[in-house]
Amino acid sequence: MLEITQALVDAMVAHARADHPDEACGVIAGPEGSDRPTRFIPMTNAARSPTFYEFDTTDLLRLYRDMDDRDEVPVVIYHSHTATEAYPSRTDIAYASEPEAHYVLVSTRETGTEDGPYELRSFRIVDGAVTEEPVTVVPE
Amino acid sequence: MPVEVRIPTILRPYTGGEKIVAAEGSSLEGVVKDLDARYPGIGERLIDESGLRRFINVYLNDEDVRFLDGLGTPVADADSITILPAVAGG
């Protein structure tokens, strides 16, 4: 199960809408061992594509150095799908490399850049196996 | 020439859970070979026939080796190598 604050959910959705129709991506780091996402880090999609995302490699190194310095891990790795459902694609599964992370997908296919209902789901992706998990949104 | 190599979570099963290991070599390719000798199987997670795998990033100190000389990048004593899988998908 992923437990996450409403503010962090809103931040991911806002990022996905801002970058629509390209895919948005980022991390929510949290203290190691806590499984609690706390620090929102939107990343640049170096691919700038509606069908692909990739963290810029220099940004990636900085991100992991910062997390190491703070004793954090990537609790959530999120990205958006802009024309399809919020479910991991074949490439998402092939490249997933953080077995401890919650992979969150946001779909903006219904509303694009506008406000409105959104789809947000969370998955574990381990050795090519996808398992959906419930998302519990808490106020604080 | 021992260098320090930082291992990402996904490859730690090869290193017995170690986050930072030592390896030797005068080039990145040499370091990868030495790593594979110490931790059998880790090498093919990093390289394939065409070189460094597309979705594996390797940094010498702070520089992505793709902007240096790839597997041929010279490595010196006390350098630090960081391996990070790309965060990517579709």
PDB file of N, CA, C and O in Angstrom, chain A residues 78-130:
ATOM      1  N   TYR A  78       7.371   8.638 -10.120  1.00  0.00           N
ATOM      2  CA  TYR A  78       6.114   8.858 -10.845  1.00  0.00           C
ATOM      3  C   TYR A  78       6.379   9.298 -12.273  1.00  0.00           C
ATOM      4  O   TYR A  78       7.429   9.876 -12.576  1.00  0.00           O
ATOM      5  N   HIS A  79       5.418   8.991 -13.142  1.00  0.00           N
ATOM      6  CA  HIS A  79       5.415   9.596 -14.476  1.00  0.00           C
ATOM      7  C   HIS A  79       3.996   9.578 -15.009  1.00  0.00           C
ATOM      8  O   HIS A  79       3.115   8.929 -14.436  1.00  0.00           O
ATOM      9  N   SER A  80       3.799  10.322 -16.068  1.00  0.00           N
ATOM     10  CA  SER A  80       2.441  10.413 -16.614  1.00  0.00           C
ATOM     11  C   SER A  80       2.343   9.669 -17.937  1.00  0.00           C
ATOM     12  O   SER A  80       3.339   9.484 -18.640  1.00  0.00           O
ATOM     13  N   HIS A  81       1.134   9.222 -18.214  1.00  0.00           N
ATOM     14  CA  HIS A  81       0.763   8.761 -19.555  1.00  0.00           C
ATOM     15  C   HIS A  81      -0.237   9.790 -20.071  1.00  0.00           C
ATOM     16  O   HIS A  81      -1.158  10.170 -19.356  1.00  0.00           O
ATOM     17  N   THR A  82      -0.028  10.232 -21.285  1.00  0.00           N
ATOM     18  CA  THR A  82      -0.842  11.344 -21.752  1.00  0.00           C
ATOM     19  C   THR A  82      -1.901  10.919 -22.762  1.00  0.00           C
ATOM     20  O   THR A  82      -2.757  11.726 -23.128  1.00  0.00           O
ATOM     21  N   ALA A  83      -1.830   9.668 -23.229  1.00  0.00           N
ATOM     22  CA  ALA A  83      -2.844   9.192 -24.185  1.00  0.00           C
ATOM     23  C   ALA A  83      -3.379   7.820 -23.811  1.00  0.00           C
ATOM     24  O   ALA A  83      -4.264   7.296 -24.482  1.00  0.00           O
ATOM     25  N   THR A  84      -2.833   7.231 -22.751  1.00  0.00           N
ATOM     26  CA  THR A  84      -3.240   5.871 -22.365  1.00  0.00           C
ATOM     27  C   THR A  84      -3.527   5.826 -20.871  1.00  0.00           C
ATOM     28  O   THR A  84      -3.308   6.803 -20.149  1.00  0.00           O
ATOM     29  N   GLU A  85      -3.999   4.662 -20.419  1.00  0.00           N
ATOM     30  CA  GLU A  85      -4.381   4.545 -19.004  1.00  0.00           C
ATOM     31  C   GLU A  85      -3.158   4.583 -18.088  1.00  0.00           C
ATOM     32  O   GLU A  85      -2.018   4.424 -18.531  1.00  0.00           O
ATOM     33  N   ALA A  86      -3.434   4.765 -16.799  1.00  0.00           N
ATOM     34  CA  ALA A  86      -2.379   4.848 -15.793  1.00  0.00           C
ATOM     35  C   ALA A  86      -1.965   3.438 -15.378  1.00  0.00           C
ATOM     36  O   ALA A  86      -2.179   3.007 -14.247  1.00  0.00           O
ATOM     37  N   TYR A  87      -1.360   2.720 -16.327  1.00  0.00           N
ATOM     38  CA  TYR A  87      -0.909   1.362 -16.072  1.00  0.00           C
ATOM     39  C   TYR A  87       0.470   1.208 -16.725  1.00  0.00           C
ATOM     40  O   TYR A  87       0.685   1.723 -17.824  1.00  0.00           O
ATOM     41  N   PRO A  88       1.414   0.521 -16.073  1.00  0.00           N
ATOM     42  CA  PRO A  88       2.770   0.444 -16.633  1.00  0.00           C
ATOM     43  C   PRO A  88       2.800  -0.161 -18.046  1.00  0.00           C
ATOM     44  O   PRO A  88       2.192  -1.199 -18.303  1.00  0.00           O
ATOM     45  N   SER A  89       3.527   0.507 -18.924  1.00  0.00           N
ATOM     46  CA  SER A  89       3.701   0.013 -20.286  1.00  0.00           C
ATOM     47  C   SER A  89       4.808  -1.042 -20.292  1.00  0.00           C
ATOM     48  O   SER A  89       5.500  -1.235 -19.289  1.00  0.00           O
ATOM     49  N   ARG A  90       4.984  -1.678 -21.440  1.00  0.00           N
ATOM     50  CA  ARG A  90       6.047  -2.682 -21.533  1.00  0.00           C
ATOM     51  C   ARG A  90       7.417  -2.077 -21.240  1.00  0.00           C
ATOM     52  O   ARG A  90       8.246  -2.680 -20.581  1.00  0.00           O
ATOM     53  N   THR A  91       7.640  -0.854 -21.750  1.00  0.00           N
ATOM     54  CA  THR A  91       8.950  -0.233 -21.479  1.00  0.00           C
ATOM     55  C   THR A  91       9.070   0.146 -19.997  1.00  0.00           C
ATOM     56  O   THR A  91      10.145   0.029 -19.417  1.00  0.00           O
ATOM     57  N   ASP A  92       7.965   0.586 -19.385  1.00  0.00           N
ATOM     58  CA  ASP A  92       8.016   0.888 -17.938  1.00  0.00           C
ATOM     59  C   ASP A  92       8.491  -0.342 -17.165  1.00  0.00           C
ATOM     60  O   ASP A  92       9.300  -0.248 -16.234  1.00  0.00           O
ATOM     61  N   ILE A  93       7.974  -1.485 -17.550  1.00  0.00           N
ATOM     62  CA  ILE A  93       8.289  -2.732 -16.841  1.00  0.00           C
ATOM     63  C   ILE A  93       9.735  -3.145 -17.125  1.00  0.00           C
ATOM     64  O   ILE A  93      10.487  -3.518 -16.234  1.00  0.00           O
ATOM     65  N   ALA A  94      10.131  -3.007 -18.405  1.00  0.00           N
ATOM     66  CA  ALA A  94      11.483  -3.422 -18.795  1.00  0.00           C
ATOM     67  C   ALA A  94      12.560  -2.609 -18.079  1.00  0.00           C
ATOM     68  O   ALA A  94      13.606  -3.138 -17.718  1.00  0.00           O
ATOM     69  N   TYR A  95      12.327  -1.302 -17.869  1.00  0.00           N
ATOM     70  CA  TYR A  95      13.377  -0.446 -17.325  1.00  0.00           C
ATOM     71  C   TYR A  95      13.229  -0.183 -15.836  1.00  0.00           C
ATOM     72  O   TYR A  95      14.063   0.507 -15.255  1.00  0.00           O
ATOM     73  N   ALA A  96      12.188  -0.706 -15.208  1.00  0.00           N
ATOM     74  CA  ALA A  96      12.002  -0.457 -13.772  1.00  0.00           C
ATOM     75  C   ALA A  96      13.195  -1.034 -13.013  1.00  0.00           C
ATOM     76  O   ALA A  96      13.532  -2.201 -13.166  1.00  0.00           O
ATOM     77  N   SER A  97      13.859  -0.203 -12.214  1.00  0.00           N
ATOM     78  CA  SER A  97      15.094  -0.653 -11.583  1.00  0.00           C
ATOM     79  C   SER A  97      15.140  -0.359 -10.089  1.00  0.00           C
ATOM     80  O   SER A  97      16.186  -0.438  -9.470  1.00  0.00           O
ATOM     81  N   GLU A  98      13.992   0.011  -9.518  1.00  0.00           N
ATOM     82  CA  GLU A  98      13.961   0.248  -8.074  1.00  0.00           C
ATOM     83  C   GLU A  98      12.906  -0.665  -7.451  1.00  0.00           C
ATOM     84  O   GLU A  98      11.742  -0.291  -7.305  1.00  0.00           O
ATOM     85  N   PRO A  99      13.323  -1.870  -7.065  1.00  0.00           N
ATOM     86  CA  PRO A  99      12.345  -2.845  -6.562  1.00  0.00           C
ATOM     87  C   PRO A  99      11.618  -2.400  -5.290  1.00  0.00           C
ATOM     88  O   PRO A  99      10.547  -2.916  -4.981  1.00  0.00           O
ATOM     89  N   GLU A 100      12.213  -1.424  -4.565  1.00  0.00           N
ATOM     90  CA  GLU A 100      11.582  -0.977  -3.320  1.00  0.00           C
ATOM     91  C   GLU A 100      10.618   0.192  -3.546  1.00  0.00           C
ATOM     92  O   GLU A 100       9.907   0.593  -2.627  1.00  0.00           O
ATOM     93  N   ALA A 101      10.617   0.750  -4.752  1.00  0.00           N
ATOM     94  CA  ALA A 101       9.848   1.982  -4.981  1.00  0.00           C
ATOM     95  C   ALA A 101       8.392   1.688  -5.318  1.00  0.00           C
ATOM     96  O   ALA A 101       8.041   0.610  -5.788  1.00  0.00           O
ATOM     97  N   HIS A 102       7.552   2.685  -5.051  1.00  0.00           N
ATOM     98  CA  HIS A 102       6.176   2.682  -5.537  1.00  0.00           C
ATOM     99  C   HIS A 102       6.191   3.417  -6.880  1.00  0.00           C
ATOM    100  O   HIS A 102       6.576   4.591  -6.932  1.00  0.00           O
ATOM    101  N   TYR A 103       5.817   2.723  -7.924  1.00  0.00           N
ATOM    102  CA  TYR A 103       5.749   3.363  -9.240  1.00  0.00           C
ATOM    103  C   TYR A 103       4.351   3.941  -9.422  1.00  0.00           C
ATOM    104  O   TYR A 103       3.380   3.186  -9.530  1.00  0.00           O
ATOM    105  N   VAL A 104       4.252   5.268  -9.405  1.00  0.00           N
ATOM    106  CA  VAL A 104       2.953   5.927  -9.526  1.00  0.00           C
ATOM    107  C   VAL A 104       2.776   6.416 -10.960  1.00  0.00           C
ATOM    108  O   VAL A 104       3.670   7.044 -11.530  1.00  0.00           O
ATOM    109  N   LEU A 105       1.624   6.107 -11.532  1.00  0.00           N
ATOM    110  CA  LEU A 105       1.282   6.598 -12.867  1.00  0.00           C
ATOM    111  C   LEU A 105       0.080   7.511 -12.785  1.00  0.00           C
ATOM    112  O   LEU A 105      -0.902   7.210 -12.088  1.00  0.00           O
ATOM    113  N   VAL A 106       0.178   8.634 -13.489  1.00  0.00           N
ATOM    114  CA  VAL A 106      -0.922   9.589 -13.584  1.00  0.00           C
ATOM    115  C   VAL A 106      -1.303   9.647 -15.053  1.00  0.00           C
ATOM    116  O   VAL A 106      -0.431   9.817 -15.901  1.00  0.00           O
ATOM    117  N   SER A 107      -2.578   9.502 -15.351  1.00  0.00           N
ATOM    118  CA  SER A 107      -2.992   9.663 -16.745  1.00  0.00           C
ATOM    119  C   SER A 107      -3.734  10.977 -16.926  1.00  0.00           C
ATOM    120  O   SER A 107      -4.650  11.300 -16.179  1.00  0.00           O
ATOM    121  N   THR A 108      -3.292  11.717 -17.946  1.00  0.00           N
ATOM    122  CA  THR A 108      -3.947  12.988 -18.273  1.00  0.00           C
ATOM    123  C   THR A 108      -4.757  12.857 -19.561  1.00  0.00           C
ATOM    124  O   THR A 108      -5.099  13.852 -20.186  1.00  0.00           O
ATOM    125  N   ARG A 109      -5.040  11.612 -19.965  1.00  0.00           N
ATOM    126  CA  ARG A 109      -5.684  11.439 -21.283  1.00  0.00           C
ATOM    127  C   ARG A 109      -7.083  12.059 -21.342  1.00  0.00           C
ATOM    128  O   ARG A 109      -7.511  12.470 -22.409  1.00  0.00           O
ATOM    129  N   GLU A 110      -7.785  12.141 -20.179  1.00  0.00           N
ATOM    130  CA  GLU A 110      -9.155  12.668 -20.207  1.00  0.00           C
ATOM    131  C   GLU A 110      -9.192  14.191 -20.268  1.00  0.00           C
ATOM    132  O   GLU A 110      -9.976  14.776 -21.006  1.00  0.00           O
ATOM    133  N   THR A 111      -8.344  14.828 -19.465  1.00  0.00           N
ATOM    134  CA  THR A 111      -8.490  16.273 -19.285  1.00  0.00           C
ATOM    135  C   THR A 111      -7.310  17.093 -19.788  1.00  0.00           C
ATOM    136  O   THR A 111      -7.383  18.323 -19.803  1.00  0.00           O
ATOM    137  N   GLY A 112      -6.213  16.434 -20.200  1.00  0.00           N
ATOM    138  CA  GLY A 112      -5.066  17.180 -20.723  1.00  0.00           C
ATOM    139  C   GLY A 112      -4.509  18.138 -19.691  1.00  0.00           C
ATOM    140  O   GLY A 112      -4.189  17.747 -18.571  1.00  0.00           O
ATOM    141  N   THR A 113      -4.408  19.415 -20.067  1.00  0.00           N
ATOM    142  CA  THR A 113      -3.842  20.416 -19.161  1.00  0.00           C
ATOM    143  C   THR A 113      -4.890  20.993 -18.214  1.00  0.00           C
ATOM    144  O   THR A 113      -4.568  21.813 -17.344  1.00  0.00           O
ATOM    145  N   GLU A 114      -6.166  20.609 -18.415  1.00  0.00           N
ATOM    146  CA  GLU A 114      -7.257  21.222 -17.641  1.00  0.00           C
ATOM    147  C   GLU A 114      -7.468  20.518 -16.302  1.00  0.00           C
ATOM    148  O   GLU A 114      -7.090  19.378 -16.118  1.00  0.00           O
ATOM    149  N   ASP A 115      -8.162  21.217 -15.394  1.00  0.00           N
ATOM    150  CA  ASP A 115      -8.600  20.598 -14.149  1.00  0.00           C
ATOM    151  C   ASP A 115      -9.680  19.571 -14.453  1.00  0.00           C
ATOM    152  O   ASP A 115     -10.297  19.616 -15.519  1.00  0.00           O
ATOM    153  N   GLY A 116      -9.930  18.714 -13.497  1.00  0.00           N
ATOM    154  CA  GLY A 116     -10.977  17.721 -13.697  1.00  0.00           C
ATOM    155  C   GLY A 116     -10.550  16.403 -13.115  1.00  0.00           C
ATOM    156  O   GLY A 116      -9.538  16.327 -12.424  1.00  0.00           O
ATOM    157  N   PRO A 117     -11.327  15.367 -13.382  1.00  0.00           N
ATOM    158  CA  PRO A 117     -10.974  14.070 -12.813  1.00  0.00           C
ATOM    159  C   PRO A 117      -9.669  13.551 -13.419  1.00  0.00           C
ATOM    160  O   PRO A 117      -9.366  13.835 -14.571  1.00  0.00           O
ATOM    161  N   TYR A 118      -8.890  12.853 -12.605  1.00  0.00           N
ATOM    162  CA  TYR A 118      -7.646  12.281 -13.102  1.00  0.00           C
ATOM    163  C   TYR A 118      -7.570  10.835 -12.644  1.00  0.00           C
ATOM    164  O   TYR A 118      -8.310  10.404 -11.760  1.00  0.00           O
ATOM    165  N   GLU A 119      -6.662  10.125 -13.286  1.00  0.00           N
ATOM    166  CA  GLU A 119      -6.450   8.735 -12.917  1.00  0.00           C
ATOM    167  C   GLU A 119      -5.049   8.652 -12.304  1.00  0.00           C
ATOM    168  O   GLU A 119      -4.090   9.130 -12.910  1.00  0.00           O
ATOM    169  N   LEU A 120      -4.942   8.087 -11.091  1.00  0.00           N
ATOM    170  CA  LEU A 120      -3.641   7.938 -10.440  1.00  0.00           C
ATOM    171  C   LEU A 120      -3.613   6.571  -9.770  1.00  0.00           C
ATOM    172  O   LEU A 120      -4.494   6.243  -8.989  1.00  0.00           O
ATOM    173  N   ARG A 121      -2.632   5.761 -10.160  1.00  0.00           N
ATOM    174  CA  ARG A 121      -2.541   4.403  -9.610  1.00  0.00           C
ATOM    175  C   ARG A 121      -1.100   4.109  -9.229  1.00  0.00           C
ATOM    176  O   ARG A 121      -0.170   4.737  -9.742  1.00  0.00           O
ATOM    177  N   SER A 122      -0.926   3.148  -8.344  1.00  0.00           N
ATOM    178  CA  SER A 122       0.412   2.827  -7.845  1.00  0.00           C
ATOM    179  C   SER A 122       0.714   1.340  -7.990  1.00  0.00           C
ATOM    180  O   SER A 122      -0.184   0.501  -7.814  1.00  0.00           O
ATOM    181  N   PHE A 123       1.971   1.060  -8.312  1.00  0.00           N
ATOM    182  CA  PHE A 123       2.376  -0.321  -8.622  1.00  0.00           C
ATOM    183  C   PHE A 123       3.741  -0.615  -8.017  1.00  0.00           C
ATOM    184  O   PHE A 123       4.575   0.280  -7.862  1.00  0.00           O
ATOM    185  N   ARG A 124       3.972  -1.895  -7.755  1.00  0.00           N
ATOM    186  CA  ARG A 124       5.324  -2.401  -7.520  1.00  0.00           C
ATOM    187  C   ARG A 124       5.732  -3.080  -8.813  1.00  0.00           C
ATOM    188  O   ARG A 124       4.923  -3.789  -9.430  1.00  0.00           O
ATOM    189  N   ILE A 125       6.962  -2.872  -9.208  1.00  0.00           N
ATOM    190  CA  ILE A 125       7.470  -3.555 -10.405  1.00  0.00           C
ATOM    191  C   ILE A 125       8.780  -4.227 -10.010  1.00  0.00           C
ATOM    192  O   ILE A 125       9.780  -3.564  -9.752  1.00  0.00           O
ATOM    193  N   VAL A 126       8.749  -5.544  -9.908  1.00  0.00           N
ATOM    194  CA  VAL A 126       9.910  -6.300  -9.440  1.00  0.00           C
ATOM    195  C   VAL A 126      10.173  -7.453 -10.406  1.00  0.00           C
ATOM    196  O   VAL A 126       9.295  -8.300 -10.614  1.00  0.00           O
ATOM    197  N   ASP A 127      11.370  -7.465 -10.983  1.00  0.00           N
ATOM    198  CA  ASP A 127      11.754  -8.539 -11.916  1.00  0.00           C
ATOM    199  C   ASP A 127      10.698  -8.764 -12.997  1.00  0.00           C
ATOM    200  O   ASP A 127      10.347  -9.910 -13.299  1.00  0.00           O
ATOM    201  N   GLY A 128      10.174  -7.698 -13.535  1.00  0.00           N
ATOM    202  CA  GLY A 128       9.223  -7.822 -14.635  1.00  0.00           C
ATOM    203  C   GLY A 128       7.792  -8.112 -14.210  1.00  0.00           C
ATOM    204  O   GLY A 128       6.905  -8.200 -15.057  1.00  0.00           O
ATOM    205  N   ALA A 129       7.551  -8.260 -12.917  1.00  0.00           N
ATOM    206  CA  ALA A 129       6.187  -8.541 -12.444  1.00  0.00           C
ATOM    207  C   ALA A 129       5.560  -7.270 -11.867  1.00  0.00           C
ATOM    208  O   ALA A 129       6.158  -6.596 -11.034  1.00  0.00           O
ATOM    209  N   VAL A 130       4.350  -6.961 -12.332  1.00  0.00           N
ATOM    210  CA  VAL A 130       3.651  -5.750 -11.901  1.00  0.00           C
ATOM    211  C   VAL A 130       2.575  -6.128 -10.895  1.00  0.00           C
ATOM    212  O   VAL A 130       1.778  -7.021 -11.141  1.00  0.00           O
TER     213      VAL A 130
END
